[in-house]
Short mmCIF file of C-alpha atoms in Angstrom, two decimals:
data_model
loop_
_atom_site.label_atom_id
_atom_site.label_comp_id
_atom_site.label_asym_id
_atom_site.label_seq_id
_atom_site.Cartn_x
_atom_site.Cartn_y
_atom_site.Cartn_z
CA UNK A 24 -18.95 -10.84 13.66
CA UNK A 25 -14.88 -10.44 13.67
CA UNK A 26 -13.82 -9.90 10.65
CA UNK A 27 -9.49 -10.52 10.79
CA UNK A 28 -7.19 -8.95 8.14
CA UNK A 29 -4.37 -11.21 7.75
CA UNK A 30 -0.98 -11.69 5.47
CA UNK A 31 -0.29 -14.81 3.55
CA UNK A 32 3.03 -15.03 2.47
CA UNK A 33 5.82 -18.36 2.00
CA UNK A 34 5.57 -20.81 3.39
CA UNK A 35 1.98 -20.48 3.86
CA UNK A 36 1.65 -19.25 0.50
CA UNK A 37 2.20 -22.63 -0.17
CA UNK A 38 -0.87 -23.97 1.25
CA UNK A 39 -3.87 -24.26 -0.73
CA UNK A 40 -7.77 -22.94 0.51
CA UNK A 41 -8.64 -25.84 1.31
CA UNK A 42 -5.88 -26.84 3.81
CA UNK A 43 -5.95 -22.76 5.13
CA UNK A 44 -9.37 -23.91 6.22
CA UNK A 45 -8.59 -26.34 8.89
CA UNK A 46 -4.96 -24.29 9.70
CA UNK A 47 -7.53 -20.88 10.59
CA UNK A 48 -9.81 -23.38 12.55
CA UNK A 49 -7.04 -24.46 14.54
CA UNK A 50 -5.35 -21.34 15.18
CA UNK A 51 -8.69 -19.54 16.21
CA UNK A 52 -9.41 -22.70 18.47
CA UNK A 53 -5.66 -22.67 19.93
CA UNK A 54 -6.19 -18.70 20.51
CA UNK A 55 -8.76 -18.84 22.91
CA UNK A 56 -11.09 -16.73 20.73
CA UNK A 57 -15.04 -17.81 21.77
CA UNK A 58 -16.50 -18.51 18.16
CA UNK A 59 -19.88 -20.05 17.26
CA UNK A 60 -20.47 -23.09 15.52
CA UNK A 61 -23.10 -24.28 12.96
CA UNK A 62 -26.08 -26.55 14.18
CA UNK A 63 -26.70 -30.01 13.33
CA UNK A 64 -25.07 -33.52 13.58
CA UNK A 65 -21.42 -32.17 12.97
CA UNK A 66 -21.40 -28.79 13.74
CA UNK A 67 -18.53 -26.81 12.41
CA UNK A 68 -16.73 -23.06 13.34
CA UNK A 69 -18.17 -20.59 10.66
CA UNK A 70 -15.42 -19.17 8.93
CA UNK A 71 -16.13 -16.86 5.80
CA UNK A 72 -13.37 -16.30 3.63
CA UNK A 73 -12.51 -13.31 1.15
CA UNK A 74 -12.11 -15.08 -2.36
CA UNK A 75 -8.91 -17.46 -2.75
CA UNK A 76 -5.45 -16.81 -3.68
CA UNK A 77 -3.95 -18.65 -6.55
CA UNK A 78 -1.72 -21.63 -4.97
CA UNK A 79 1.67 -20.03 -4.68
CA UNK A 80 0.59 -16.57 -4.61
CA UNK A 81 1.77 -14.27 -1.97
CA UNK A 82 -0.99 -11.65 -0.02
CA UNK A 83 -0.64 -8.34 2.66
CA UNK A 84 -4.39 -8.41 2.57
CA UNK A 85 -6.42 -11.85 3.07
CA UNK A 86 -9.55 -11.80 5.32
CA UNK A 87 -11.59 -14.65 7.41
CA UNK A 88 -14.75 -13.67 9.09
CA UNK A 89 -15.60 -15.37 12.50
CA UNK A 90 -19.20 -15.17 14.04
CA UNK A 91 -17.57 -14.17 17.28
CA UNK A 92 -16.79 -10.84 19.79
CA UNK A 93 -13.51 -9.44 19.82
CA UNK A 94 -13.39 -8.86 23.25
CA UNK A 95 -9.98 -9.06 24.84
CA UNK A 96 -8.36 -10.68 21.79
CA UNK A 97 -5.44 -8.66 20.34
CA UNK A 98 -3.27 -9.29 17.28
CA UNK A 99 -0.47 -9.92 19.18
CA UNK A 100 -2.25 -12.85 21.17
CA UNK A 101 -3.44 -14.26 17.83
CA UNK A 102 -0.10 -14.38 16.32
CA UNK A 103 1.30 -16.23 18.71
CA UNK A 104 -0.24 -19.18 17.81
CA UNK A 105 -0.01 -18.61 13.69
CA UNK A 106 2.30 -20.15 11.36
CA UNK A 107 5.11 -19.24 9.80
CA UNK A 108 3.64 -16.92 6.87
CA UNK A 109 0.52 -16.02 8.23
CA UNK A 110 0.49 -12.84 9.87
CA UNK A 111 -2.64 -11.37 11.66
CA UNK A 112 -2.51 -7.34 10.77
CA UNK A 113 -5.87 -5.86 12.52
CA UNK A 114 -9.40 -6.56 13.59
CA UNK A 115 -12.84 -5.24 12.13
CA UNK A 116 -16.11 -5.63 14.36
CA UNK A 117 -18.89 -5.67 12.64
CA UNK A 118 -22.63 -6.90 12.58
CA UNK A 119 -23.44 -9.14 10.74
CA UNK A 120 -20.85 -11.13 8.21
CA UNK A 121 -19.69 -8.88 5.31
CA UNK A 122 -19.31 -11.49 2.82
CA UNK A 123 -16.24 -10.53 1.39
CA UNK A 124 -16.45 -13.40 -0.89
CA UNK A 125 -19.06 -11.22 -2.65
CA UNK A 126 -18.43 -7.98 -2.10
CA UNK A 127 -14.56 -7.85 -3.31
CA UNK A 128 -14.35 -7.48 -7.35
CA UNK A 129 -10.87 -6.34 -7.83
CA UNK A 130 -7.06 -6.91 -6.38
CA UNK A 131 -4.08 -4.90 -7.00
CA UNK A 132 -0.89 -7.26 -7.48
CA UNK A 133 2.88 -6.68 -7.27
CA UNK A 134 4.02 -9.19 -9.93
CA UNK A 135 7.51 -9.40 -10.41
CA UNK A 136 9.00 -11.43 -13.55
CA UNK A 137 12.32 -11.00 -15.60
CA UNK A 138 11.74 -7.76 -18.47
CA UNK A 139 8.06 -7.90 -17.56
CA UNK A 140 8.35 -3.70 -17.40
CA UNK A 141 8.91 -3.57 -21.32
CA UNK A 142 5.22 -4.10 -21.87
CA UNK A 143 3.17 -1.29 -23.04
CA UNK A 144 0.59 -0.67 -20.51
CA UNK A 145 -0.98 1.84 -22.95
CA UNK A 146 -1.33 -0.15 -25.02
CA UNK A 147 -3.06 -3.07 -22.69
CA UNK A 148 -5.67 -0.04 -21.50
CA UNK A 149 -6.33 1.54 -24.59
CA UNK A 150 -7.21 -1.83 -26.82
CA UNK A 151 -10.71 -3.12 -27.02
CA UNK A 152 -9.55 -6.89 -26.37
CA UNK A 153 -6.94 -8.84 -25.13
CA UNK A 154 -6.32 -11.87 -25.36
CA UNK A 155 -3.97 -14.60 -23.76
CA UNK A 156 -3.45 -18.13 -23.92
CA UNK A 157 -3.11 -20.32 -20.95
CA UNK A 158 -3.49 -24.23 -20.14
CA UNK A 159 -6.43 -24.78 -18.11
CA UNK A 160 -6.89 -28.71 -17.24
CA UNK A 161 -4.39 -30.25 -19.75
CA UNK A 162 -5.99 -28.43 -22.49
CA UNK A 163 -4.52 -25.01 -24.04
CA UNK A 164 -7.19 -21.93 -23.68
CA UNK A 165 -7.20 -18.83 -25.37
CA UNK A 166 -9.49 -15.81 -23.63
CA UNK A 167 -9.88 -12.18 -24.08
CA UNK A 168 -9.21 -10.73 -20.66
CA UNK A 169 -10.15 -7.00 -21.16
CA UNK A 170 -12.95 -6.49 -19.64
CA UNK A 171 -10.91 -8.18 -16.43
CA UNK A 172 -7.84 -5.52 -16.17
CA UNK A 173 -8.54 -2.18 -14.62
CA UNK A 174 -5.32 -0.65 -14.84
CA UNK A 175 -1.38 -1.76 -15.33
CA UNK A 176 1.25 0.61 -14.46
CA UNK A 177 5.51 -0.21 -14.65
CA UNK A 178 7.39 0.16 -11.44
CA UNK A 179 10.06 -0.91 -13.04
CA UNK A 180 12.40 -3.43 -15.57
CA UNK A 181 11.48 -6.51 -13.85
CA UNK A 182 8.14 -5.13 -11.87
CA UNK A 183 4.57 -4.30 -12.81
CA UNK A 184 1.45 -3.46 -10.74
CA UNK A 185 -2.38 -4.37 -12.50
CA UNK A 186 -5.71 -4.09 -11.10
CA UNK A 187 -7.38 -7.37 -11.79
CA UNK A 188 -10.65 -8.75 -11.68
CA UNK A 189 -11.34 -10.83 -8.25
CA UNK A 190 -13.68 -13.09 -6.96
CA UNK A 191 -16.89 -14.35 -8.72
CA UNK A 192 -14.77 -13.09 -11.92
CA UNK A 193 -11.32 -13.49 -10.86
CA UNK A 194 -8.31 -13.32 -13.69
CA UNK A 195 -5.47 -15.08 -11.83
CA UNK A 196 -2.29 -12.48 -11.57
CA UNK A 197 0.21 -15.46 -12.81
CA UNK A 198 -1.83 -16.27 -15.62
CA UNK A 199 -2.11 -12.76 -16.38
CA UNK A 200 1.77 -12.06 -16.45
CA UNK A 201 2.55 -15.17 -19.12
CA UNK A 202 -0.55 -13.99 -20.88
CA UNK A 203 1.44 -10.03 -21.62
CA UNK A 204 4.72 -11.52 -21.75
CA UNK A 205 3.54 -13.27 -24.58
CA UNK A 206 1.47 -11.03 -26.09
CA UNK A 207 4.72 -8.14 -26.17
CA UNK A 208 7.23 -11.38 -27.13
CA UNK A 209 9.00 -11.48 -24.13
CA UNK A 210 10.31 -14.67 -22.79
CA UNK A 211 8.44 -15.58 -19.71
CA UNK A 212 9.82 -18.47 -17.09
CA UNK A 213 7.75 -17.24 -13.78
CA UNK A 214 6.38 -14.37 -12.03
CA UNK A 215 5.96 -13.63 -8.14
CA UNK A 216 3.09 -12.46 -7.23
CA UNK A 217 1.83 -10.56 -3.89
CA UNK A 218 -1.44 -9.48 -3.63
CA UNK A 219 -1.69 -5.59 -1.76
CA UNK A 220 -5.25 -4.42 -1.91
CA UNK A 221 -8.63 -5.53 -2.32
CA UNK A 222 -11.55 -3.46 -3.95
CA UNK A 223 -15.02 -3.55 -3.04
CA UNK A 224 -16.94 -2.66 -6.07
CA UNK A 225 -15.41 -0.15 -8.57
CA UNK A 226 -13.83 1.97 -5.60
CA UNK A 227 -13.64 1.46 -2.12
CA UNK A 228 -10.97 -0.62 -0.50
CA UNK A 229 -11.93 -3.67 1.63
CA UNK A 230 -10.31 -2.07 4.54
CA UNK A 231 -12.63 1.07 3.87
CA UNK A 232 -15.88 -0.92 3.44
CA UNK A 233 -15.21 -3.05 7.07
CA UNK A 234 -14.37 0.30 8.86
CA UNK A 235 -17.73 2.00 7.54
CA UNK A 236 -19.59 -1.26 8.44
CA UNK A 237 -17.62 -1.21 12.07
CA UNK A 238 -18.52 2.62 12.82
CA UNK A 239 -22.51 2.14 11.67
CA UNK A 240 -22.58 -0.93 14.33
CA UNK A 241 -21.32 1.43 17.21
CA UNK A 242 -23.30 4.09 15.99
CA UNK A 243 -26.35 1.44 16.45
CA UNK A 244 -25.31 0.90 19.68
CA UNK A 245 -25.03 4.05 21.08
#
């Protein structure tokens, strides 16, 4: 299983999961890489994905797992045929597919918006709820997202960074930035947002967890 660590950034940002689907199909397919497919009456590439980004969203660290070998492919050779915004970064070999999907709980985001630094982030760790507001479907929401913030930190006026909840429970970094900009009374238009690491579980980072799972298959091997 190749496991590729890729950036998402605009234009790409602008394309939704669904249509990143059939652009890393073609990509892969247009590379040259050797990849398996599933069985059956319309067999398909198996691609497994890390959980999505939010449509708009920017990322340094977005992964796709391909049941394939690495063999003489090389991030240089694979970007050659990507998109503008999609940037392959490095290759993990492993055994059997990580399911990233899964296995990544948390994401540390960037998220830039006008006066966003005059939050408190104290104040955001130390309460026992928080809630924000958001419209979800055409129909206003209100939701307390404590449990999904694991820490906020300024960077500066205009710049934040936050530790939120990804994947199965995911707390979308956009929503999340309205959601304290209206909570501290701060007038909110939009926020960018890049994604820069993934967690897997309460600690390790995604890049950590593929590395260990790389070095136990060659130590199988040997």
């Amino acid at each position: 299983m190749l496991t590729i660590k890729y950036s998402k950034v605009f234009p790409a940002s602008m394309v939704s999961h669904i249509d990143l689907l059939r652009v890393m199909n073609r990509l892969i397919r247009r590379s040259g890489l050797k990849t398996e497919y599933s069985k059956g009456f319309n067999p398909h590439m198996l691609l497994f994905f890390s959980p999505p980004l939010s449509l708009g969203a920017e990322s340094l660290c977005e992964y796709v797992s391909v049941a394939a070998e690495k063999e003489d492919m090389t991030t240089e050779r694979l970007n050659e045929v990507c998109p503008e915004g999609i940037v392959c970064r490095e290759f993990f070999v492993t055994g059997r597919n990580p399911n990233l999907a899964a296995e990544i709980k948390w994401a540390e985001y960037s998220i830039k918006a006008e006066n966003i630094g005059k939050i408190d982030a104290e104040a955001i760790l130390s309460a026992e709820s928080f809630p924000i507001t958001y419209t979800e479907k055409g129909e206003s929401v209100t939701k307390d997202v404590r449990s999904f913030i694991r820490g906020v930190e300024i960077l500066g006026e205009n710049e934040i960074r936050a530790v939120l909840a990804c994947g199965n429970r995911n707390l979308k970094a956009d929503r999340f930035a309205k959601g304290v900009a209206d909570n501290f009374g701060i007038p909110f238009k939009s926020a960018s947002v890049m994604k820069t690491e993934a967690f897997v579980g309460e600690g390790a980072t995604a890049d950590r967890f593929l590395r260990k799972a790389a070095a136990d298959l060659a130590a199988s091997s040997k």
